[in-house]
GROMACS .gro file of C-alpha atoms in nm:
model
  408
    1GLY     CA    1   5.315  -2.805  -2.190
    2SER     CA    2   5.065  -2.591  -2.005
    3ASP     CA    3   5.336  -2.440  -1.782
    4GLN     CA    4   5.536  -2.323  -2.080
    5ARG     CA    5   5.224  -2.177  -2.237
    6ALA     CA    6   5.145  -1.989  -1.916
    7ILE     CA    7   5.500  -1.856  -1.895
    8GLY     CA    8   5.485  -1.750  -2.259
    9ALA     CA    9   5.153  -1.578  -2.201
   10ALA     CA   10   5.293  -1.395  -1.899
   11LYS     CA   11   5.594  -1.273  -2.096
   12LEU     CA   12   5.373  -1.159  -2.381
   13HIS     CA   13   5.147  -0.979  -2.137
   14ALA     CA   14   5.448  -0.800  -1.988
   15ARG     CA   15   5.569  -0.694  -2.336
   16ALA     CA   16   5.226  -0.570  -2.436
   17GLY     CA   17   5.192  -0.378  -2.110
   18HIS     CA   18   5.532  -0.218  -2.163
   19ALA     CA   19   5.444  -0.130  -2.521
   20ARG     CA   20   5.111   0.012  -2.411
   21ALA     CA   21   5.279   0.219  -2.141
   22GLN     CA   22   5.532   0.345  -2.398
   23ALA     CA   23   5.260   0.445  -2.639
   24GLN     CA   24   5.056   0.611  -2.366
   25HIS     CA   25   5.367   0.791  -2.242
   26PHE     CA   26   5.446   0.912  -2.592
   27GLY     CA   27   5.086   1.017  -2.649
   28VAL     CA   28   5.040   1.208  -2.323
   29ARG     CA   29   5.383   1.368  -2.331
   30GLY     CA   30   5.343   1.455  -2.699
   31GLU     CA   31   5.014   1.631  -2.631
   32GLU     CA   32   5.162   1.813  -2.330
   33VAL     CA   33   5.463   1.924  -2.531
   34ALA     CA   34   5.241   2.040  -2.819
   35ASP     CA   35   5.017   2.238  -2.583
   36ALA     CA   36   5.310   2.394  -2.400
   37LEU     CA   37   5.504   2.483  -2.715
   38ALA     CA   38   5.197   2.640  -2.872
   39GLN     CA   39   5.210   2.895  -2.593
   40ILE     CA   40   5.583   2.967  -2.582
   41VAL     CA   41   5.729   2.910  -2.930
   42ASP     CA   42   5.636   2.846  -3.290
   43ALA     CA   43   5.747   2.483  -3.287
   44GLN     CA   44   5.561   2.367  -3.600
   45VAL     CA   45   5.377   2.105  -3.389
   46ASP     CA   46   5.002   2.091  -3.434
   47GLY     CA   47   4.824   1.935  -3.136
   48ALA     CA   48   4.518   1.824  -3.336
   49GLU     CA   49   4.735   1.674  -3.608
   50LEU     CA   50   4.941   1.489  -3.348
   51ASP     CA   51   4.629   1.351  -3.180
   52GLU     CA   52   4.484   1.243  -3.514
   53ALA     CA   53   4.806   1.064  -3.602
   54LEU     CA   54   4.798   0.875  -3.275
   55GLN     CA   55   4.440   0.749  -3.297
   56PRO     CA   56   4.499   0.449  -3.532
   57ALA     CA   57   4.801   0.334  -3.336
   58ARG     CA   58   4.612   0.362  -3.006
   59GLY     CA   59   4.324   0.158  -3.149
   60ARG     CA   60   4.551  -0.117  -3.272
   61LEU     CA   61   4.745  -0.125  -2.946
   62VAL     CA   62   4.425  -0.157  -2.740
   63HIS     CA   63   4.303  -0.435  -2.969
   64VAL     CA   64   4.626  -0.632  -2.930
   65ALA     CA   65   4.637  -0.567  -2.554
   66ARG     CA   66   4.279  -0.692  -2.511
   67ALA     CA   67   4.357  -1.003  -2.712
   68ASP     CA   68   4.663  -1.061  -2.498
   69ARG     CA   69   4.464  -1.022  -2.177
   70GLY     CA   70   4.217  -1.276  -2.312
   71HIS     CA   71   4.501  -1.520  -2.378
   72HIS     CA   72   4.640  -1.457  -2.032
   73ARG     CA   73   4.306  -1.521  -1.857
   74HIS     CA   74   4.254  -1.843  -2.052
   75ALA     CA   75   4.594  -2.005  -2.046
   76ALA     CA   76   4.452  -2.332  -2.180
   77HIS     CA   77   4.391  -2.166  -2.515
   78ARG     CA   78   4.670  -2.185  -2.769
   79VAL     CA   79   4.879  -1.870  -2.763
   80GLU     CA   80   5.026  -1.761  -3.093
   81ARG     CA   81   5.318  -1.595  -2.932
   82GLY     CA   82   5.511  -1.501  -3.244
   83ALA     CA   83   5.210  -1.345  -3.414
   84ASP     CA   84   5.101  -1.145  -3.109
   85ASP     CA   85   5.453  -1.031  -3.036
   86ALA     CA   86   5.495  -0.921  -3.395
   87ALA     CA   87   5.167  -0.729  -3.376
   88VAL     CA   88   5.276  -0.546  -3.061
   89GLN     CA   89   5.613  -0.463  -3.209
   90ALA     CA   90   5.445  -0.331  -3.522
   91VAL     CA   91   5.225  -0.099  -3.316
   92VAL     CA   92   5.524   0.028  -3.117
   93ALA     CA   93   5.715   0.089  -3.440
   94GLU     CA   94   5.418   0.276  -3.587
   95VAL     CA   95   5.386   0.493  -3.278
   96ALA     CA   96   5.758   0.571  -3.289
   97ASP     CA   97   5.745   0.654  -3.660
   98GLN     CA   98   5.445   0.884  -3.622
   99LEU     CA   99   5.572   1.058  -3.310
  100GLY     CA  100   5.938   1.071  -3.411
  101PRO     CA  101   5.939   1.396  -3.616
  102HIS     CA  102   5.712   1.573  -3.368
  103VAL     CA  103   5.906   1.462  -3.062
  104ASP     CA  104   6.239   1.551  -3.223
  105ALA     CA  105   6.117   1.901  -3.307
  106ALA     CA  106   5.965   1.943  -2.963
  107HIS     CA  107   6.280   1.813  -2.794
  108HIS     CA  108   6.492   2.068  -2.980
  109VAL     CA  109   6.271   2.363  -2.892
  110VAL     CA  110   6.203   2.255  -2.535
  111GLY     CA  111   6.574   2.183  -2.485
  112ARG     CA  112   6.660   2.533  -2.599
  113HIS     CA  113   6.391   2.676  -2.373
  114LEU     CA  114   6.515   2.475  -2.074
  115ASP     CA  115   6.872   2.588  -2.140
  116GLN     CA  116   6.754   2.948  -2.126
  117LEU     CA  117   6.562   2.883  -1.805
  118GLN     CA  118   6.869   2.720  -1.653
  119ALA     CA  119   7.085   3.017  -1.753
  120ASN     CA  120   6.834   3.259  -1.598
  121HIS     CA  121   6.827   3.046  -1.282
  122LEU     CA  122   7.207   3.060  -1.257
  123VAL     CA  123   7.201   3.439  -1.299
  124GLU     CA  124   6.941   3.472  -1.024
  125ARG     CA  125   7.142   3.242  -0.796
  126ASN     CA  126   7.467   3.431  -0.865
  127THR     CA  127   7.294   3.763  -0.801
  128LEU     CA  128   7.163   3.627  -0.472
  129LEU     CA  129   7.514   3.519  -0.371
  130GLU     CA  130   7.654   3.858  -0.474
  131ASN     CA  131   7.403   4.030  -0.246
  132LEU     CA  132   7.482   3.791   0.039
  133ALA     CA  133   7.857   3.849   0.006
  134GLN     CA  134   7.821   4.227  -0.011
  135ALA     CA  135   7.571   4.231   0.275
  136PHE     CA  136   7.873   4.236   0.505
  137ASN     CA  137   8.014   4.557   0.353
  138PRO     CA  138   7.785   4.788   0.553
  139VAL     CA  139   7.873   4.586   0.863
  140GLY     CA  140   8.229   4.710   0.827
  141ALA     CA  141   8.115   5.064   0.747
  142ASN     CA  142   7.901   5.083   1.061
  143LEU     CA  143   8.171   4.926   1.277
  144GLY     CA  144   8.418   5.181   1.145
  145VAL     CA  145   8.194   5.470   1.243
  146LEU     CA  146   8.126   5.309   1.581
  147MET     CA  147   8.496   5.253   1.646
  148GLY     CA  148   8.567   5.616   1.571
  149ALA     CA  149   8.291   5.731   1.804
  150VAL     CA  150   8.392   5.498   2.090
  151LEU     CA  151   8.769   5.451   2.064
  152ILE     CA  152   8.892   5.781   1.920
  153LEU     CA  153   8.670   6.086   1.957
  154PRO     CA  154   8.607   6.069   2.336
  155HIS     CA  155   8.980   6.043   2.409
  156LEU     CA  156   9.112   6.324   2.189
  157THR     CA  157   9.255   6.630   2.357
  158PRO     CA  158   8.979   6.893   2.397
  159GLU     CA  159   9.028   7.219   2.207
  160THR     CA  160   8.983   7.418   2.527
  161ALA     CA  161   9.272   7.231   2.689
  162LYS     CA  162   9.501   7.308   2.397
  163THR     CA  163   9.468   7.682   2.456
  164ILE     CA  164   9.651   7.665   2.790
  165MET     CA  165   9.924   7.416   2.691
  166SER     CA  166  10.286   7.496   2.646
  167ALA     CA  167  10.465   7.404   2.322
  168GLU     CA  168  10.602   7.081   2.470
  169GLU     CA  169  10.264   6.981   2.613
  170MET     CA  170  10.098   7.055   2.279
  171LEU     CA  171  10.347   6.830   2.102
  172GLU     CA  172  10.284   6.547   2.347
  173ALA     CA  173   9.907   6.591   2.311
  174GLN     CA  174   9.934   6.578   1.934
  175GLN     CA  175  10.143   6.260   1.950
  176ALA     CA  176   9.891   6.101   2.188
  177ASP     CA  177   9.601   6.196   1.957
  178LEU     CA  178   9.792   6.055   1.659
  179MET     CA  179   9.842   5.722   1.835
  180LEU     CA  180   9.471   5.709   1.916
  181VAL     CA  181   9.398   5.728   1.545
  182LEU     CA  182   9.681   5.496   1.439
  183ARG     CA  183   9.606   5.202   1.671
  184PRO     CA  184   9.272   5.102   1.517
  185TYR     CA  185   9.412   5.138   1.166
  186LEU     CA  186   9.718   4.931   1.257
  187GLY     CA  187   9.484   4.660   1.382
  188ILE     CA  188   9.287   4.671   1.057
  189ALA     CA  189   9.610   4.658   0.855
  190THR     CA  190   9.726   4.353   1.052
  191ALA     CA  191   9.399   4.173   0.986
  192LEU     CA  192   9.428   4.253   0.613
  193VAL     CA  193   9.783   4.116   0.601
  194LEU     CA  194   9.667   3.791   0.764
  195ILE     CA  195   9.385   3.759   0.510
  196TRP     CA  196   9.631   3.825   0.227
  197LEU     CA  197   9.864   3.553   0.358
  198LEU     CA  198   9.578   3.303   0.380
  199ILE     CA  199   9.484   3.375   0.019
  200ALA     CA  200   9.846   3.367  -0.100
  201PHE     CA  201   9.934   3.029   0.054
  202ARG     CA  202   9.605   2.848   0.003
  203ARG     CA  203   9.508   2.741  -0.346
  204LEU     CA  204   9.143   2.816  -0.404
  205PRO     CA  205   8.958   2.630  -0.682
  206LEU     CA  206   8.848   2.855  -0.965
  207PRO     CA  207   8.481   2.839  -1.060
  208PRO     CA  208   8.404   2.691  -1.402
  209GLN     CA  209   8.380   2.950  -1.678
  210GLU     CA  210   8.166   2.944  -1.987
  211ALA     CA  211   8.334   2.994  -2.320
  212ALA     CA  212   8.326   3.353  -2.439
  213PRO     CA  213   8.061   3.418  -2.706
  214ASP     CA  214   8.207   3.386  -3.053
  215GLY     CA  215   8.115   3.703  -3.233
  216GLY     CA  216   8.424   3.759  -3.443
  217LYS     CA  217   8.514   4.066  -3.235
  218GLY     CA  218   8.771   4.152  -2.974
  219ARG     CA  219   8.689   4.134  -2.607
  220PHE     CA  220   8.599   4.500  -2.578
  221GLY     CA  221   8.392   4.478  -2.894
  222ARG     CA  222   8.194   4.183  -2.760
  223LEU     CA  223   8.131   4.363  -2.433
  224TRP     CA  224   8.021   4.682  -2.604
  225ALA     CA  225   7.789   4.489  -2.834
  226ASN     CA  226   7.620   4.329  -2.532
  227GLY     CA  227   7.340   4.567  -2.432
  228HIS     CA  228   7.296   4.400  -2.095
  229TYR     CA  229   7.655   4.476  -2.005
  230ARG     CA  230   7.679   4.819  -2.169
  231TYR     CA  231   7.369   4.955  -2.000
  232GLY     CA  232   7.469   4.777  -1.678
  233VAL     CA  233   7.788   4.982  -1.654
  234ILE     CA  234   7.585   5.300  -1.706
  235ALA     CA  235   7.333   5.193  -1.441
  236GLN     CA  236   7.615   5.114  -1.198
  237PHE     CA  237   7.765   5.458  -1.259
  238PHE     CA  238   7.440   5.630  -1.160
  239ASN     CA  239   7.372   5.387  -0.875
  240VAL     CA  240   7.700   5.475  -0.704
  241ALA     CA  241   7.636   5.840  -0.783
  242ALA     CA  242   7.296   5.827  -0.609
  243GLN     CA  243   7.448   5.648  -0.310
  244THR     CA  244   7.725   5.904  -0.265
  245CYS     CA  245   7.486   6.195  -0.317
  246ALA     CA  246   7.241   6.068  -0.058
  247TRP     CA  247   7.499   6.000   0.211
  248THR     CA  248   7.712   6.308   0.146
  249TYR     CA  249   7.428   6.556   0.189
  250THR     CA  250   7.218   6.385   0.456
  251ILE     CA  251   7.374   6.594   0.734
  252ILE     CA  252   7.331   6.918   0.537
  253TYR     CA  253   6.966   6.834   0.462
  254ALA     CA  254   6.901   6.749   0.827
  255GLN     CA  255   7.041   7.084   0.941
  256ASP     CA  256   6.905   7.310   0.667
  257VAL     CA  257   6.560   7.156   0.614
  258ALA     CA  258   6.471   6.966   0.932
  259GLY     CA  259   6.654   7.209   1.163
  260THR     CA  260   6.854   6.953   1.362
  261SER     CA  261   7.179   7.021   1.542
  262PRO     CA  262   7.508   6.896   1.396
  263GLU     CA  263   7.522   6.615   1.654
  264GLU     CA  264   7.166   6.503   1.578
  265ALA     CA  265   7.236   6.523   1.205
  266GLY     CA  266   7.529   6.286   1.255
  267TRP     CA  267   7.301   6.033   1.419
  268TRP     CA  268   7.057   6.059   1.129
  269LEU     CA  269   7.342   5.967   0.896
  270GLN     CA  270   7.433   5.676   1.123
  271GLY     CA  271   7.070   5.567   1.105
  272SER     CA  272   7.078   5.566   0.727
  273LEU     CA  273   7.385   5.342   0.731
  274LEU     CA  274   7.218   5.103   0.974
  275LEU     CA  275   6.908   5.094   0.755
  276PHE     CA  276   7.131   5.015   0.457
  277LEU     CA  277   7.281   4.725   0.654
  278VAL     CA  278   6.949   4.577   0.762
  279ALA     CA  279   6.789   4.626   0.420
  280ARG     CA  280   7.073   4.450   0.241
  281PHE     CA  281   7.026   4.135   0.449
  282ALA     CA  282   6.650   4.163   0.396
  283MET     CA  283   6.704   4.187   0.020
  284VAL     CA  284   6.906   3.864   0.026
  285PHE     CA  285   6.598   3.689   0.164
  286ILE     CA  286   6.356   3.860  -0.078
  287LEU     CA  287   6.576   3.770  -0.376
  288GLY     CA  288   6.504   3.409  -0.295
  289VAL     CA  289   6.144   3.459  -0.407
  290VAL     CA  290   6.152   3.763  -0.639
  291ARG     CA  291   6.345   3.796  -0.964
  292PRO     CA  292   6.649   4.026  -0.934
  293GLY     CA  293   6.543   4.251  -1.222
  294LEU     CA  294   6.193   4.296  -1.083
  295LEU     CA  295   6.315   4.371  -0.730
  296LEU     CA  296   6.569   4.617  -0.870
  297LEU     CA  297   6.289   4.797  -1.056
  298ILE     CA  298   6.067   4.814  -0.746
  299MET     CA  299   6.341   4.950  -0.521
  300ALA     CA  300   6.461   5.201  -0.781
  301ILE     CA  301   6.109   5.341  -0.815
  302PHE     CA  302   6.084   5.348  -0.435
  303GLY     CA  303   6.410   5.546  -0.423
  304VAL     CA  304   6.280   5.798  -0.676
  305GLY     CA  305   5.970   5.840  -0.460
  306CYS     CA  306   6.184   5.904  -0.152
  307CYS     CA  307   6.388   6.167  -0.336
  308LEU     CA  308   6.076   6.348  -0.457
  309THR     CA  309   5.930   6.337  -0.105
  310SER     CA  310   6.245   6.500   0.033
  311ILE     CA  311   6.209   6.780  -0.224
  312PHE     CA  312   5.843   6.864  -0.164
  313VAL     CA  313   5.791   6.775   0.205
  314LEU     CA  314   6.022   7.012   0.390
  315ASN     CA  315   6.007   6.877   0.745
  316ILE     CA  316   6.098   6.567   0.944
  317VAL     CA  317   5.906   6.352   0.695
  318GLY     CA  318   6.137   6.472   0.420
  319LEU     CA  319   6.437   6.381   0.634
  320ILE     CA  320   6.296   6.032   0.695
  321ALA     CA  321   6.255   6.000   0.318
  322VAL     CA  322   6.623   6.087   0.274
  323ILE     CA  323   6.714   5.814   0.520
  324CYS     CA  324   6.489   5.564   0.338
  325ILE     CA  325   6.686   5.618   0.018
  326SER     CA  326   6.945   5.389   0.177
  327ALA     CA  327   6.693   5.104   0.179
  328ALA     CA  328   6.642   5.149  -0.194
  329LEU     CA  329   7.017   5.153  -0.255
  330SER     CA  330   7.089   4.844  -0.047
  331LEU     CA  331   7.055   4.581  -0.321
  332MET     CA  332   7.160   4.783  -0.626
  333PHE     CA  333   7.536   4.740  -0.658
  334PRO     CA  334   7.554   4.358  -0.636
  335THR     CA  335   7.231   4.312  -0.831
  336ILE     CA  336   7.338   4.533  -1.122
  337TYR     CA  337   7.676   4.360  -1.110
  338GLY     CA  338   7.521   4.016  -1.145
  339LEU     CA  339   7.273   4.114  -1.417
  340ALA     CA  340   7.531   4.297  -1.627
  341LEU     CA  341   7.768   3.997  -1.634
  342LYS     CA  342   7.496   3.758  -1.750
  343GLY     CA  343   7.603   3.546  -2.044
  344LEU     CA  344   7.951   3.697  -2.081
  345GLY     CA  345   8.138   3.371  -2.023
  346ASP     CA  346   8.512   3.424  -1.991
  347ASP     CA  347   8.465   3.792  -2.085
  348ALA     CA  348   8.315   3.841  -1.739
  349LYS     CA  349   8.667   3.869  -1.592
  350PHE     CA  350   8.736   4.175  -1.803
  351GLY     CA  351   8.380   4.304  -1.785
  352SER     CA  352   8.378   4.307  -1.406
  353ALA     CA  353   8.657   4.565  -1.414
  354GLY     CA  354   8.432   4.802  -1.607
  355LEU     CA  355   8.157   4.763  -1.350
  356VAL     CA  356   8.398   4.837  -1.066
  357MET     CA  357   8.530   5.142  -1.250
  358ALA     CA  358   8.171   5.270  -1.268
  359ILE     CA  359   8.215   5.391  -0.909
  360LEU     CA  360   8.352   5.700  -1.081
  361GLY     CA  361   7.993   5.820  -1.066
  362GLY     CA  362   8.036   5.869  -0.692
  363ALA     CA  363   8.324   6.111  -0.754
  364THR     CA  364   8.157   6.326  -1.019
  365ILE     CA  365   7.779   6.351  -0.981
  366PRO     CA  366   7.785   6.478  -0.617
  367LEU     CA  367   7.964   6.788  -0.749
  368LEU     CA  368   7.662   6.853  -0.971
  369GLN     CA  369   7.431   6.814  -0.673
  370ALA     CA  370   7.640   7.063  -0.478
  371VAL     CA  371   7.596   7.320  -0.756
  372VAL     CA  372   7.217   7.266  -0.756
  373MET     CA  373   7.204   7.294  -0.376
  374ASP     CA  374   7.402   7.621  -0.381
  375LYS     CA  375   7.165   7.772  -0.638
  376ALA     CA  376   6.826   7.624  -0.544
  377GLY     CA  377   6.856   7.492  -0.187
  378SER     CA  378   6.942   7.171  -0.006
  379ALA     CA  379   6.607   7.005  -0.077
  380VAL     CA  380   6.600   7.072  -0.451
  381GLY     CA  381   6.946   6.921  -0.479
  382PHE     CA  382   6.794   6.577  -0.425
  383ILE     CA  383   6.655   6.591  -0.777
  384ILE     CA  384   7.001   6.466  -0.881
  385PRO     CA  385   6.981   6.126  -0.701
  386ALA     CA  386   6.618   6.104  -0.820
  387VAL     CA  387   6.734   6.119  -1.183
  388CYS     CA  388   7.012   5.869  -1.110
  389LEU     CA  389   6.770   5.619  -0.958
  390ALA     CA  390   6.526   5.670  -1.247
  391LEU     CA  391   6.804   5.560  -1.484
  392VAL     CA  392   6.863   5.252  -1.268
  393ALA     CA  393   6.490   5.177  -1.292
  394ALA     CA  394   6.516   5.206  -1.671
  395TYR     CA  395   6.793   4.946  -1.672
  396ALA     CA  396   6.583   4.712  -1.457
  397GLY     CA  397   6.297   4.751  -1.706
  398TYR     CA  398   6.537   4.674  -1.992
  399ASP     CA  399   6.654   4.360  -1.813
  400LEU     CA  400   6.298   4.235  -1.760
  401THR     CA  401   6.202   4.302  -2.122
  402HIS     CA  402   6.522   4.156  -2.264
  403THR     CA  403   6.501   3.843  -2.050
  404ARG     CA  404   6.138   3.786  -2.153
  405GLU     CA  405   6.233   3.818  -2.521
  406GLU     CA  406   6.515   3.566  -2.479
  407ALA     CA  407   6.280   3.319  -2.310
  408SER     CA  408   6.035   3.340  -2.602
   0.00000   0.00000   0.00000
């Protein structure tokens, strides 16, 4: 009797509320999607048209919902459950029919856009991890220099003492000096063997790999056709070239331009390596909030500025600028590495070899700087790393432009 009618009214009220929530959800989300897509893609969704299509359905849904609320408040009235339920279902069906094509089109475009955003996020995360892993490289470089200064150099036989030694004493001194050099390297070799054994006898899970892009070409052809990778190898070549140039000629610049002694010049070089170490860890933190391509561009331009300062300011300020080049270089190798491998899928295994081989720049370009320094002076020679870093900045600009085009 009355209890059954009340229960039926409650069920109908719940259905109508659910249908109303569905329609409102579709309407609000449809408008949001239309507004968002109008700004990012040509999705063939017209916001005004979508709103106009929804108006009749909204009106009918509100009418049915109000009628249902009236039935629910006055349970004594006879509730035509089948008719009201059919009316609600008709409204829901109409909303679905009207929104269906628009939502399907929006879902396709937004899905593609979200996939691109997810891919960019993975690249940024991988670049961050690359920088974190390689942040420990300069730790080893600085420890190596420190070990040489503490464990080897102070204990070598002085040159003055060698002048008064007999042949047998000279031989013993040479053997003692040789052992001083060998012991640290034997320790390093032992540690490397232990690491190798751990890797050899412990199965490490391989990270999941994307399928290689299907372009109908061989692996090398696909890599060469990928501008991000092709220009990334070139940028890596000049990055390593700039790094080797800066560190190779820091001591010469300090002596010839700033007038330091050889010992002081050595400490300036040590300072540049320490700055490289600290800056690399700092870049790991900054990469958490700044896009890799943008940070690469900023630091490359900063490096060019440091090189130009060292050319035109011929005093201690110029020497400080040479040291600051290391800060600019600190993030470049792992960042270029991560950006260049973006989207390569399984081809990344082969492509990474090309990026590693780009260190050839460090063996060739410094020779060009030496020629410039011999002809024009130690300061002018730093035009070579300036050009190298300018090319790295160009690659960073390409990455930013290319990524923005892919997102749109």
